[in-house]
XYZ file of C-alpha atoms in Angstrom:
266
model
C -8.859 4.508 -15.709
C -5.967 3.310 -13.599
C -6.408 0.568 -11.022
C -5.538 1.031 -7.377
C -2.966 -1.250 -5.782
C -2.100 -2.665 -2.419
C 1.643 -3.294 -2.249
C 3.450 -5.038 0.579
C 6.542 -3.012 1.411
C 8.342 -5.931 3.055
C 11.484 -5.249 5.084
C 13.377 -1.921 5.174
C 15.871 -3.539 2.786
C 13.269 -4.054 0.050
C 14.722 -1.324 -2.151
C 18.085 -3.088 -2.418
C 16.926 -6.714 -2.442
C 16.816 -8.934 -5.516
C 14.202 -11.671 -5.555
C 10.940 -12.589 -7.265
C 8.934 -9.844 -5.575
C 11.322 -6.997 -6.380
C 11.506 -8.236 -9.961
C 7.710 -8.226 -10.038
C 7.586 -4.600 -8.871
C 9.988 -3.630 -11.652
C 7.640 -5.228 -14.204
C 4.438 -3.932 -12.624
C 5.124 -0.292 -13.457
C 5.756 -1.216 -17.097
C 2.457 -3.077 -17.269
C 0.173 -0.110 -16.673
C -0.142 3.300 -18.347
C 2.293 5.789 -16.859
C 0.382 7.858 -14.283
C 0.497 11.625 -13.997
C 1.146 11.360 -10.260
C 1.266 8.808 -7.458
C -0.633 8.930 -4.180
C 0.607 6.618 -1.428
C -0.987 5.720 1.907
C 1.946 4.809 4.158
C 1.649 3.088 7.524
C 4.770 4.879 8.734
C 2.931 8.170 8.841
C 0.412 7.935 11.651
C -1.913 10.831 12.302
C -5.215 11.136 14.199
C -6.496 13.373 11.381
C -6.194 12.372 7.743
C -3.201 14.353 6.517
C -1.851 14.971 3.022
C 1.729 15.932 2.210
C 1.994 19.256 0.404
C 5.754 19.829 0.327
C 7.011 20.947 -3.076
C 10.287 19.055 -2.657
C 9.714 16.425 0.036
C 12.842 15.251 1.830
C 13.844 11.640 2.400
C 12.912 10.117 5.747
C 15.236 7.237 6.650
C 12.929 5.546 9.158
C 14.680 2.220 8.604
C 16.184 1.002 11.870
C 18.295 -2.103 11.375
C 18.529 -1.738 7.613
C 21.642 -2.242 5.512
C 23.957 0.766 5.264
C 23.210 0.819 1.521
C 19.609 1.800 2.245
C 20.727 5.100 3.776
C 22.351 6.093 0.502
C 19.143 5.738 -1.500
C 17.790 8.974 -2.937
C 14.309 9.355 -4.358
C 14.042 13.011 -5.413
C 10.396 13.030 -6.448
C 8.605 16.356 -6.319
C 5.329 17.015 -4.617
C 2.204 18.404 -6.269
C 0.444 21.116 -4.291
C -2.469 21.280 -6.734
C -3.084 17.552 -6.301
C -2.734 17.819 -2.517
C -5.390 20.531 -2.432
C -7.611 18.472 -4.719
C -7.314 15.466 -2.393
C -8.195 17.649 0.577
C -11.280 18.903 -1.251
C -12.424 15.391 -2.189
C -12.136 14.229 1.401
C -13.866 17.265 2.836
C -16.733 16.860 0.375
C -17.348 13.462 1.992
C -17.242 14.934 5.470
C -13.764 13.602 6.206
C -11.583 16.025 8.118
C -8.303 16.569 6.333
C -5.195 18.685 6.842
C -2.150 19.521 4.721
C 1.443 19.149 5.894
C 4.051 21.107 3.936
C 6.989 19.684 5.907
C 6.402 15.946 5.737
C 8.922 14.027 3.625
C 8.759 10.571 2.044
C 9.219 7.642 4.424
C 10.353 4.181 3.353
C 6.772 2.997 3.027
C 6.681 5.385 0.070
C 10.161 5.490 -1.435
C 11.063 1.799 -1.038
C 8.385 0.432 -3.434
C 8.483 3.493 -5.693
C 12.250 3.229 -6.123
C 11.626 -0.197 -7.640
C 8.568 0.714 -9.682
C 9.596 4.164 -10.912
C 13.329 4.560 -10.268
C 13.525 7.730 -12.376
C 11.434 9.599 -9.750
C 9.991 11.788 -12.484
C 6.365 11.733 -11.326
C 4.987 13.853 -8.485
C 4.334 11.925 -5.282
C 1.800 12.814 -2.602
C 1.913 10.870 0.662
C -1.134 10.313 2.862
C -1.166 9.396 6.529
C -2.853 6.368 8.065
C -4.791 6.337 11.318
C -4.767 2.739 12.652
C -7.363 3.667 15.269
C -10.091 4.087 12.679
C -12.500 1.271 11.941
C -12.171 -0.818 8.809
C -15.283 0.868 7.431
C -13.721 4.294 7.931
C -10.569 3.276 6.076
C -12.654 2.000 3.184
C -14.638 5.233 3.144
C -11.474 7.360 2.902
C -10.259 5.299 -0.036
C -13.654 5.543 -1.745
C -13.592 9.332 -1.421
C -10.470 9.384 -3.598
C -11.649 6.897 -6.192
C -12.254 9.600 -8.810
C -8.507 10.286 -8.912
C -8.142 7.070 -10.889
C -10.089 8.714 -13.715
C -7.537 11.527 -13.671
C -4.609 9.134 -14.275
C -3.470 9.309 -10.656
C -2.108 6.044 -9.285
C -3.332 5.175 -5.777
C -1.171 2.819 -3.703
C -1.692 1.376 -0.250
C 1.711 0.452 1.199
C 1.575 -2.009 4.082
C 1.394 -5.737 4.761
C -1.207 -8.452 5.261
C 0.597 -11.033 7.407
C 2.961 -8.753 9.311
C 4.049 -9.989 12.733
C 7.680 -9.159 13.450
C 7.654 -11.378 16.529
C 6.911 -14.446 14.421
C 9.552 -14.017 11.724
C 11.786 -17.035 11.161
C 14.901 -15.777 9.410
C 16.272 -19.291 8.979
C 13.161 -20.801 7.423
C 12.095 -19.770 3.908
C 9.077 -22.105 3.991
C 5.878 -20.167 4.807
C 4.154 -21.232 8.001
C 0.712 -22.763 7.650
C -1.115 -20.201 9.773
C 0.245 -17.354 7.622
C -0.772 -19.118 4.421
C -4.262 -19.827 5.745
C -4.825 -16.188 6.681
C -3.780 -14.933 3.237
C -5.884 -17.617 1.528
C -8.944 -16.508 3.494
C -8.201 -12.905 2.621
C -7.846 -13.734 -1.070
C -11.248 -15.412 -1.132
C -12.939 -12.383 0.428
C -11.176 -9.890 -1.835
C -11.905 -11.804 -5.026
C -15.607 -11.875 -4.150
C -15.504 -8.321 -2.730
C -17.038 -9.594 0.494
C -16.994 -6.339 2.422
C -19.054 -7.744 5.267
C -16.293 -10.245 6.005
C -13.377 -7.960 5.164
C -14.339 -5.241 7.615
C -14.648 -7.958 10.282
C -11.424 -9.731 9.349
C -10.233 -9.548 12.954
C -13.212 -11.683 14.011
C -13.652 -13.958 10.991
C -10.260 -14.660 9.476
C -8.291 -17.676 10.707
C -5.262 -16.728 12.814
C -6.191 -13.028 12.518
C -4.693 -12.044 15.871
C -1.372 -13.638 14.918
C -1.298 -12.432 11.310
C -2.435 -8.887 12.140
C -1.388 -8.165 15.736
C -2.092 -4.462 15.113
C -4.230 -2.954 12.314
C -1.540 -0.505 11.195
C -0.136 -2.488 8.267
C -3.493 -3.909 7.217
C -5.225 -0.530 6.924
C -3.628 0.447 3.557
C -5.249 -2.586 1.945
C -8.691 -1.317 2.956
C -7.796 2.205 1.815
C -6.709 0.968 -1.628
C -9.738 -1.325 -1.803
C -12.086 1.575 -1.174
C -10.519 3.550 -4.016
C -11.951 0.932 -6.421
C -15.411 0.820 -4.863
C -16.991 1.803 -8.175
C -15.590 -1.253 -9.958
C -15.322 -3.871 -7.197
C -12.845 -6.164 -8.955
C -9.791 -7.597 -7.240
C -6.912 -9.592 -8.692
C -3.888 -11.050 -6.907
C -0.822 -10.278 -9.014
C 1.949 -11.618 -6.799
C 2.222 -13.600 -3.590
C 5.296 -14.907 -1.814
C 6.734 -15.034 1.700
C 9.959 -14.013 3.385
C 11.279 -15.432 6.652
C 8.418 -17.869 7.013
C 5.661 -15.383 7.768
C 6.233 -12.008 6.115
C 3.696 -11.824 3.294
C 4.796 -10.114 0.085
C 1.682 -9.631 -1.986
C 0.327 -7.211 -4.518
C -3.373 -6.780 -5.161
C -4.885 -4.860 -8.055
C -8.267 -3.252 -7.438
C -10.441 -1.947 -10.251
C -8.512 -3.734 -12.964
C -7.586 -2.991 -16.528
C -9.114 -4.230 -19.759
C -6.107 -6.498 -20.338
C -5.037 -7.941 -16.968
C -3.084 -10.650 -18.788
C -0.340 -8.071 -19.275
C 0.748 -8.662 -15.699
C 3.489 -11.186 -15.047
C 4.919 -12.455 -11.767
């Protein structure tokens, strides 16, 4: 059974950057069995109803304002998988979660940026899922849990977002992480490693510096979605953690685990 992952997608330039985190993402894909398909919850696709991409050949969406010109030349020609999209819709509906298909939606940079580093050959089908930041934390977890059985079918589930993600507090001239950002991620790590759902779904009330670290729930929601996908196992392991520009958290969490987690290297 494959684990589920939460992956910070960093800046729009992630796909062309070279640093410890991008090197980690290159290694990560080689450290797990090759999946049959990849399902990605992306914060850059907001929808009031849970929506699943069903395009056979999804187009690239260059939603990367302010990115390097090189980013606009990136191509990630992954195919969709209509059978998998329909299966996801069925799983969600069986849990009473309203779900729609979208046969026009392409792949935004929350999807193609990390995947271009993990699986640059783009040979596996990719299905994107929307995120509704207006849902409660419990509802996000429930959506992820509804899709947990996909892991048994060798489908890789990724939540693409960010934990500490406050663009107003970035310090481009300071590589040293700020204390408040570190303290929030340390609190989060403690709750995830103990699978403390009571605290996690109330992170906005209980976590130190929560309002500064997570000014809006949009980027945090994919973590709860990926977490829910491993509800049956309830194991969490931090595989990588670093910061950019003082406050932008670049972390990767594995949920569900493998029999040999020592295969992972930062």
